[in-house]
């Protein structure tokens, strides 16, 4: 079990847990780079105006100020759009980055970004105030072919498939489909309907119907149809006929149906069983314009979405230029928290060190450093004992640290290495000896 952080909402991992997190990060990085995504990092702070221009999340944003401010800074911190705040996701900072660096980027621009973000949520498992996200996005200049929506979903399905997690499902919908349907049944405030439908899993269909009628003026029939659409879930393209059977017609609806059909068609071929059309998915942020995705772990749905995102056509603008994009974000901290609490994966040892070089006496320290240097030159993580204690104490130190091998050099320069787990001790040459492959580096083993 991961230990509880002393400051709620700001998790800190023990060394062995951190090794699991690094394995997750390295795996994601490898998959993203295999698909041609370049790494970037944006600053931790943005202006309040930049952060709040799309979506209503201001209650979750952490403002940034000095402990001792002058009068002007104090006024700015109370809501001036030029004051600073910590970013709550990586998409809004990325949009700003694209606009500011458009002259230096080649479009379509493929980026991945793995960074900390901050959000003032109520802490619980899966929800932290400081957490790591891993994002991939593809952004175009003026236009971005829909095929990239399909590709993004497939890349994420591949990345999640090689992580030490249970089975998962990418639940995909399309904002055009949903908005076209709502317009087709006479509900003009499509953003309001989406916000209500987004609460479906939290409050249930009956209360969502009440919201639609009380807040948006929907009739009983309109609320029934909106909820009927949200009930449709298929692992193939049969959702198209199910939507059409509801008898609603609108040009935007047809466009959204076609786009979602392309995503699901590709997923059936390349990621069978991992992606489904789920017409209840709405996504709360206002900047999404097409494909929207949420991802759950099968059997762990109460954890919430572990990966989400979608298409945004107007988030990034520079004069007359627009930079449409599509992207998905993996909640790394949420995933790692569940991996650790359920022991889906563990590290084979708590330190990277494979060998401890023991000391015969204090004068042997320099020679021990020479041995360590030879081992490190061949990629073997090595420590040198700090004190020439009895060998039994030095072996116990290695055992407490989780180091599997202890190296001895006698006064005649003869070398031996001991596997402290089995007790086997053999002659060794620091210029050629290597531990077994399974002991060379920390291994992450899955349950």
Coordinates of C-alpha atoms in Angstrom, one line a residue:
X1 CA 0.0 0.0 0.0
X2 CA 1.2 3.5 -0.8
X3 CA 1.7 5.4 2.5
X4 CA -0.6 8.4 3.2
X5 CA 0.9 11.8 2.5
X6 CA 1.2 14.0 5.5
X7 CA -0.2 17.0 3.6
X8 CA -3.5 15.9 2.1
X9 CA -3.7 16.1 -1.7
X10 CA 0.0 16.4 -2.3
X11 CA 1.3 12.8 -2.7
X12 CA 4.9 11.7 -2.1
X13 CA 6.0 8.2 -2.9
X14 CA 8.6 6.1 -1.1
X15 CA 11.6 5.1 -3.1
X16 CA 10.2 1.7 -4.1
X17 CA 6.9 3.3 -5.1
X18 CA 8.7 6.1 -7.1
X19 CA 10.4 3.3 -9.1
X20 CA 7.0 2.1 -10.2
X21 CA 6.0 5.6 -11.1
X22 CA 9.2 6.1 -13.1
X23 CA 8.4 2.8 -14.9
X24 CA 5.0 4.2 -15.9
X25 CA 6.5 7.5 -17.1
X26 CA 9.3 5.8 -19.1
X27 CA 6.8 3.4 -20.7
X28 CA 4.5 6.3 -21.8
X29 CA 7.5 8.3 -23.0
X30 CA 8.7 5.3 -25.1
X31 CA 5.4 4.7 -26.7
X32 CA 4.8 8.4 -27.5
X33 CA 8.2 8.8 -29.1
X34 CA 7.7 5.6 -31.2
X35 CA 4.7 7.5 -32.7
X36 CA 6.7 10.6 -33.4
X37 CA 5.6 12.9 -30.6
X38 CA 8.2 15.5 -29.4
X39 CA 8.6 16.4 -25.8
X40 CA 8.0 19.9 -24.5
X41 CA 7.6 21.5 -21.1
X42 CA 5.7 24.7 -20.4
X43 CA 6.0 27.0 -17.4
X44 CA 4.1 26.1 -14.3
X45 CA 2.2 29.5 -14.2
X46 CA -0.1 31.3 -16.6
X47 CA -2.1 34.5 -16.3
X48 CA -5.5 34.1 -14.8
X49 CA -7.0 35.5 -18.0
X50 CA -5.3 32.8 -20.0
X51 CA -6.4 30.0 -17.7
X52 CA -10.1 31.1 -17.3
X53 CA -10.9 32.0 -20.9
X54 CA -12.5 28.6 -21.6
X55 CA -14.6 26.6 -19.1
X56 CA -15.7 27.5 -15.6
X57 CA -13.1 26.0 -13.2
X58 CA -12.0 29.2 -11.4
X59 CA -12.8 27.7 -7.9
X60 CA -10.2 25.0 -8.6
X61 CA -7.4 27.4 -9.7
X62 CA -4.5 28.1 -7.3
X63 CA -3.5 31.8 -7.5
X64 CA 0.2 32.7 -7.1
X65 CA 1.5 35.6 -5.1
X66 CA 4.5 36.5 -2.9
X67 CA 4.1 36.4 0.9
X68 CA 5.0 40.0 1.0
X69 CA 3.3 41.9 -1.8
X70 CA 3.2 45.5 -2.5
X71 CA -0.2 47.3 -2.8
X72 CA -0.4 46.9 -6.6
X73 CA 0.4 43.2 -6.5
X74 CA -2.2 42.7 -3.7
X75 CA -4.9 44.2 -6.0
X76 CA -3.8 42.1 -8.9
X77 CA -4.0 38.9 -6.8
X78 CA -7.7 39.6 -6.1
X79 CA -8.9 38.8 -9.6
X80 CA -6.9 40.8 -12.2
X81 CA -6.6 38.8 -15.3
X82 CA -2.9 39.6 -15.5
X83 CA -2.2 38.1 -12.1
X84 CA -0.6 34.6 -12.1
X85 CA -1.9 31.2 -11.2
X86 CA -0.7 27.6 -11.4
X87 CA -1.9 25.7 -14.4
X88 CA -4.8 23.2 -13.8
X89 CA -4.2 21.2 -16.9
X90 CA -1.6 21.1 -19.8
X91 CA -4.0 21.8 -22.7
X92 CA -4.5 25.5 -22.0
X93 CA -0.7 26.2 -21.5
X94 CA 0.0 24.2 -24.6
X95 CA -2.4 26.3 -26.7
X96 CA -0.6 29.4 -25.5
X97 CA 2.7 27.8 -26.3
X98 CA 1.6 27.0 -29.9
X99 CA 0.5 30.6 -30.4
X100 CA 3.7 32.1 -29.1
X101 CA 6.0 29.7 -31.0
X102 CA 3.9 29.2 -34.2
X103 CA 6.8 30.7 -36.3
X104 CA 9.2 28.0 -35.1
X105 CA 6.9 24.9 -35.2
X106 CA 6.3 22.6 -38.1
X107 CA 2.6 21.7 -38.5
X108 CA 0.9 19.4 -37.8
X109 CA 2.8 19.6 -34.6
X110 CA 2.9 16.4 -32.5
X111 CA 3.8 16.9 -28.8
X112 CA 3.9 15.0 -25.6
X113 CA 4.2 16.7 -22.2
X114 CA 4.6 15.1 -18.8
X115 CA 4.4 17.6 -16.0
X116 CA 2.9 18.5 -12.6
X117 CA -0.4 20.3 -12.5
X118 CA -2.4 21.8 -9.6
X119 CA -6.1 21.8 -8.9
X120 CA -8.0 22.7 -5.8
X121 CA -10.1 19.6 -5.4
X122 CA -11.2 17.7 -2.4
X123 CA -8.5 15.1 -1.8
X124 CA -9.4 11.5 -2.1
X125 CA -8.0 8.4 -3.8
X126 CA -7.6 9.3 -7.4
X127 CA -8.0 13.1 -6.8
X128 CA -5.0 15.1 -5.7
X129 CA -4.2 18.8 -5.5
X130 CA -0.8 18.3 -7.1
X131 CA -0.5 15.5 -9.6
X132 CA 1.3 14.5 -12.8
X133 CA -0.4 14.4 -16.2
X134 CA 1.0 12.9 -19.4
X135 CA -0.5 14.5 -22.5
X136 CA -0.3 14.0 -26.3
X137 CA -1.7 16.4 -28.8
X138 CA -1.6 17.0 -32.5
X139 CA -2.2 20.6 -33.7
X140 CA -2.6 21.9 -37.2
X141 CA -2.4 25.3 -38.7
X142 CA -5.8 26.4 -40.1
X143 CA -7.0 22.8 -40.4
X144 CA -6.4 19.4 -38.9
X145 CA -7.7 16.3 -40.7
X146 CA -10.1 14.2 -38.7
X147 CA -7.9 11.1 -39.1
X148 CA -5.7 12.5 -36.3
X149 CA -8.7 12.0 -33.9
X150 CA -8.6 8.4 -34.8
X151 CA -4.8 8.1 -34.4
X152 CA -4.8 9.8 -31.0
X153 CA -7.2 7.2 -29.7
X154 CA -5.2 4.3 -31.0
X155 CA -1.9 5.7 -29.6
X156 CA -3.4 6.0 -26.1
X157 CA -4.9 2.5 -26.4
X158 CA -1.5 1.2 -27.2
X159 CA 0.2 3.1 -24.4
X160 CA -2.3 2.0 -21.7
X161 CA -2.1 -1.6 -23.0
X162 CA 1.6 -1.9 -21.9
X163 CA 1.1 -0.4 -18.4
X164 CA 0.8 -2.6 -15.3
X165 CA -3.0 -1.9 -15.0
X166 CA -6.2 -3.9 -15.3
X167 CA -8.2 -3.9 -18.5
X168 CA -9.6 -0.5 -19.6
X169 CA -12.1 1.0 -21.9
X170 CA -11.8 4.2 -23.9
X171 CA -15.4 5.6 -23.9
X172 CA -15.7 7.9 -27.0
X173 CA -18.4 10.3 -28.0
X174 CA -18.6 13.3 -30.4
X175 CA -19.7 16.8 -29.4
X176 CA -21.1 17.4 -32.9
X177 CA -23.3 14.3 -32.6
X178 CA -24.6 15.3 -29.2
X179 CA -25.1 19.0 -30.0
X180 CA -26.8 18.2 -33.4
X181 CA -29.1 15.8 -31.6
X182 CA -30.1 18.4 -29.0
X183 CA -30.7 21.0 -31.7
X184 CA -32.7 18.4 -33.6
X185 CA -35.1 18.0 -30.7
X186 CA -35.4 21.7 -30.1
X187 CA -32.9 22.3 -27.2
X188 CA -30.9 25.4 -28.2
X189 CA -28.7 25.6 -25.1
X190 CA -26.5 22.7 -26.1
X191 CA -23.7 23.6 -23.7
X192 CA -26.2 23.6 -20.8
X193 CA -27.5 20.1 -21.9
X194 CA -24.0 18.8 -22.1
X195 CA -23.3 20.1 -18.6
X196 CA -26.4 18.3 -17.3
X197 CA -25.6 15.0 -19.1
X198 CA -22.0 15.2 -17.8
X199 CA -23.6 14.7 -14.3
X200 CA -25.4 11.5 -15.3
X201 CA -23.1 9.0 -13.5
X202 CA -23.0 11.2 -10.4
X203 CA -26.7 12.0 -9.8
X204 CA -28.6 9.5 -12.0
X205 CA -31.0 9.8 -15.0
X206 CA -34.0 11.0 -12.9
X207 CA -32.2 14.0 -11.5
X208 CA -30.6 14.9 -14.8
X209 CA -34.1 14.9 -16.3
X210 CA -35.2 17.3 -13.6
X211 CA -32.3 19.6 -14.4
X212 CA -33.1 19.6 -18.1
X213 CA -36.6 20.6 -17.4
X214 CA -36.1 23.1 -14.6
X215 CA -32.9 24.8 -15.8
X216 CA -33.2 24.5 -19.6
X217 CA -37.0 24.4 -20.1
X218 CA -37.0 20.9 -21.7
X219 CA -40.3 19.1 -22.1
X220 CA -40.8 15.6 -20.8
X221 CA -40.3 14.3 -24.4
X222 CA -37.1 16.3 -24.9
X223 CA -35.6 15.1 -21.6
X224 CA -36.6 11.5 -22.5
X225 CA -34.9 11.7 -25.9
X226 CA -31.7 13.4 -24.5
X227 CA -31.4 10.6 -21.9
X228 CA -32.2 7.9 -24.6
X229 CA -29.2 9.1 -26.6
X230 CA -27.0 9.0 -23.4
X231 CA -27.9 5.3 -22.8
X232 CA -26.4 4.2 -26.1
X233 CA -23.2 2.2 -25.8
X234 CA -21.7 -0.2 -28.3
X235 CA -18.3 -1.7 -29.1
X236 CA -18.9 -1.5 -32.8
X237 CA -20.6 0.9 -35.2
X238 CA -24.1 -0.3 -34.5
X239 CA -24.6 2.9 -32.5
X240 CA -25.3 4.7 -35.8
X241 CA -28.5 2.8 -36.4
X242 CA -29.5 3.1 -32.7
X243 CA -29.2 6.9 -32.9
X244 CA -31.1 7.1 -36.2
X245 CA -33.9 4.9 -34.6
X246 CA -34.6 7.8 -32.3
X247 CA -36.0 9.7 -35.3
X248 CA -33.9 12.9 -34.9
X249 CA -32.5 14.7 -37.9
X250 CA -29.9 17.5 -38.0
X251 CA -26.9 18.2 -40.3
X252 CA -24.5 18.5 -37.3
X253 CA -25.7 15.2 -35.9
X254 CA -24.9 13.4 -39.2
X255 CA -21.4 14.9 -39.2
X256 CA -20.8 13.8 -35.6
X257 CA -22.1 10.3 -36.4
X258 CA -19.7 9.9 -39.3
X259 CA -16.7 11.1 -37.3
X260 CA -17.5 8.8 -34.3
X261 CA -18.1 5.9 -36.8
X262 CA -14.5 6.4 -38.2
X263 CA -13.0 6.2 -34.7
X264 CA -14.9 3.1 -33.7
X265 CA -14.3 1.4 -37.1
X266 CA -10.5 1.8 -36.7
X267 CA -10.6 0.7 -33.0
X268 CA -12.4 -2.5 -33.9
X269 CA -9.5 -3.4 -36.2
X270 CA -6.5 -2.1 -34.3
X271 CA -7.6 -2.1 -30.6
X272 CA -10.4 -4.6 -30.4
X273 CA -12.3 -4.5 -27.1
X274 CA -10.5 -1.4 -25.9
X275 CA -12.7 1.3 -27.3
X276 CA -16.5 1.8 -27.3
X277 CA -18.9 4.4 -28.4
X278 CA -20.5 5.8 -25.3
X279 CA -23.0 8.6 -26.0
X280 CA -23.2 9.7 -22.4
X281 CA -19.7 11.1 -22.5
X282 CA -19.9 14.9 -22.5
X283 CA -16.7 16.4 -20.9
X284 CA -17.2 19.5 -18.8
X285 CA -14.8 21.9 -20.4
X286 CA -16.2 24.2 -23.0
X287 CA -13.3 24.1 -25.5
X288 CA -14.1 20.7 -26.9
X289 CA -15.7 20.7 -30.3
X290 CA -15.7 17.1 -31.7
X291 CA -14.4 13.9 -30.4
X292 CA -14.4 13.5 -26.6
X293 CA -13.0 10.6 -24.6
X294 CA -13.0 9.3 -21.1
X295 CA -11.2 6.2 -20.0
X296 CA -12.0 3.8 -17.1
X297 CA -10.3 0.8 -15.6
X298 CA -12.7 -2.2 -15.8
X299 CA -13.7 -3.1 -12.2
X300 CA -12.4 0.2 -10.9
X301 CA -14.9 2.5 -12.4
X302 CA -15.3 4.3 -9.1
X303 CA -11.8 5.7 -9.5
X304 CA -13.1 7.9 -12.3
X305 CA -11.6 8.6 -15.7
X306 CA -7.8 7.8 -16.0
X307 CA -7.5 9.4 -19.4
X308 CA -9.6 12.0 -21.1
X309 CA -9.6 14.7 -23.7
X310 CA -10.7 15.3 -27.3
X311 CA -10.9 17.7 -30.2
X312 CA -10.6 21.5 -29.9
X313 CA -10.9 23.7 -32.9
X314 CA -10.7 27.2 -31.5
X315 CA -8.7 27.1 -28.3
X316 CA -5.5 28.5 -29.9
X317 CA -5.8 31.6 -32.1
X318 CA -3.3 34.2 -33.4
X319 CA -4.9 37.0 -35.4
X320 CA -6.7 35.3 -38.3
X321 CA -4.9 32.0 -37.8
X322 CA -6.5 29.2 -35.8
X323 CA -4.7 26.1 -34.6
X324 CA -7.1 23.2 -34.2
X325 CA -6.0 20.3 -32.2
X326 CA -6.8 16.9 -30.7
X327 CA -5.3 15.4 -27.6
X328 CA -5.7 13.1 -24.7
X329 CA -4.3 13.4 -21.1
X330 CA -3.4 10.5 -18.8
X331 CA -3.8 11.0 -15.1
X332 CA -0.5 9.5 -14.1
X333 CA -0.8 10.1 -10.4
X334 CA -4.3 8.7 -10.3
X335 CA -3.1 5.6 -12.1
X336 CA 0.0 5.1 -10.0
X337 CA -2.1 5.6 -6.8
X338 CA -4.3 2.7 -7.8
X339 CA -1.4 0.5 -9.1
X340 CA 0.3 0.9 -5.7
X341 CA -2.8 0.5 -3.5
X342 CA -3.9 -2.7 -5.3
X343 CA -0.3 -3.9 -5.8
X344 CA -0.8 -4.3 -9.6
X345 CA 3.0 -3.8 -9.8
X346 CA 6.0 -3.8 -7.5
X347 CA 9.7 -3.0 -7.8
X348 CA 12.1 -5.8 -7.4
X349 CA 14.2 -3.7 -5.0
X350 CA 13.9 -0.3 -3.4
X351 CA 17.2 1.1 -4.7
X352 CA 18.9 1.0 -8.2
X353 CA 22.2 -0.3 -6.6
X354 CA 23.2 -3.9 -7.6
X355 CA 26.5 -4.1 -5.8
X356 CA 28.0 -2.8 -2.5
X357 CA 31.8 -2.8 -2.4
X358 CA 32.9 -3.7 1.1
X359 CA 35.9 -2.3 2.9
X360 CA 38.6 -4.4 4.6
X361 CA 39.9 -1.3 6.4
X362 CA 39.8 2.5 6.1
X363 CA 42.8 2.4 3.8
X364 CA 41.0 0.3 1.3
X365 CA 38.5 3.0 0.4
X366 CA 40.4 4.3 -2.6
X367 CA 40.8 0.8 -4.0
X368 CA 37.1 0.1 -3.5
X369 CA 36.3 3.3 -5.5
X370 CA 38.4 1.9 -8.3
X371 CA 36.4 -1.3 -8.3
X372 CA 33.2 0.7 -8.3
X373 CA 34.3 2.8 -11.2
X374 CA 35.1 -0.3 -13.3
X375 CA 31.6 -1.7 -12.5
X376 CA 29.8 1.6 -13.2
X377 CA 31.7 2.0 -16.5
X378 CA 29.8 -1.1 -17.7
X379 CA 26.5 0.1 -16.5
X380 CA 26.3 -1.7 -13.1
X381 CA 24.9 0.5 -10.3
X382 CA 27.4 0.4 -7.4
X383 CA 27.9 1.9 -4.0
X384 CA 31.0 1.8 -1.8
X385 CA 30.7 1.2 2.0
X386 CA 31.4 4.3 4.1
X387 CA 33.0 2.5 7.1
X388 CA 35.2 -0.6 7.4
X389 CA 32.9 -2.4 9.9
X390 CA 32.8 -6.2 10.3
X391 CA 31.8 -7.9 7.1
X392 CA 28.6 -9.1 8.7
X393 CA 27.5 -5.6 9.4
X394 CA 28.4 -4.5 5.9
X395 CA 26.3 -7.4 4.5
X396 CA 23.4 -6.4 6.8
X397 CA 23.6 -2.9 5.5
X398 CA 23.4 -4.1 1.9
X399 CA 20.4 -6.3 2.9
X400 CA 18.6 -3.4 4.5
X401 CA 19.2 -1.3 1.4
X402 CA 17.9 -4.1 -0.8
X403 CA 21.3 -4.5 -2.6
X404 CA 21.7 -8.1 -3.8
X405 CA 25.5 -8.3 -4.2
X406 CA 28.5 -7.5 -1.9
X407 CA 32.0 -7.2 -3.4
X408 CA 35.1 -8.2 -1.4
X409 CA 38.8 -7.5 -2.2
X410 CA 41.4 -9.1 0.0
X411 CA 44.8 -7.7 0.8
X412 CA 46.4 -9.6 -2.1
X413 CA 44.0 -8.0 -4.6
X414 CA 41.8 -11.0 -5.1
X415 CA 38.2 -10.2 -5.8
X416 CA 35.1 -12.1 -4.8
X417 CA 31.4 -11.3 -5.0
X418 CA 28.6 -12.6 -2.7
X419 CA 25.0 -13.0 -3.6
X420 CA 23.6 -12.3 -0.1
X421 CA 20.2 -13.9 -0.9
X422 CA 21.6 -17.3 -1.7
X423 CA 24.9 -17.0 0.2
X424 CA 26.9 -18.1 -2.9
X425 CA 30.3 -16.4 -3.1
X426 CA 32.5 -16.7 -6.2
X427 CA 35.7 -15.2 -7.7
X428 CA 35.1 -12.2 -9.8
X429 CA 37.0 -9.7 -12.0
X430 CA 35.7 -6.1 -11.9
X431 CA 36.7 -5.7 -15.5
X432 CA 34.3 -8.4 -16.7
X433 CA 31.9 -9.6 -14.0
X434 CA 28.2 -8.7 -14.4
X435 CA 25.2 -9.7 -12.3
X436 CA 22.5 -11.9 -13.8
X437 CA 20.4 -9.9 -16.3
X438 CA 17.4 -9.9 -13.9
X439 CA 19.5 -8.2 -11.2
X440 CA 21.3 -5.6 -13.3
X441 CA 18.4 -3.1 -13.1
X442 CA 15.3 -2.8 -10.9
X443 CA 12.5 -4.8 -12.5
X444 CA 8.9 -3.9 -12.2
X445 CA 6.9 -7.1 -11.8
X446 CA 3.1 -7.3 -12.3
X447 CA 0.6 -9.1 -10.1

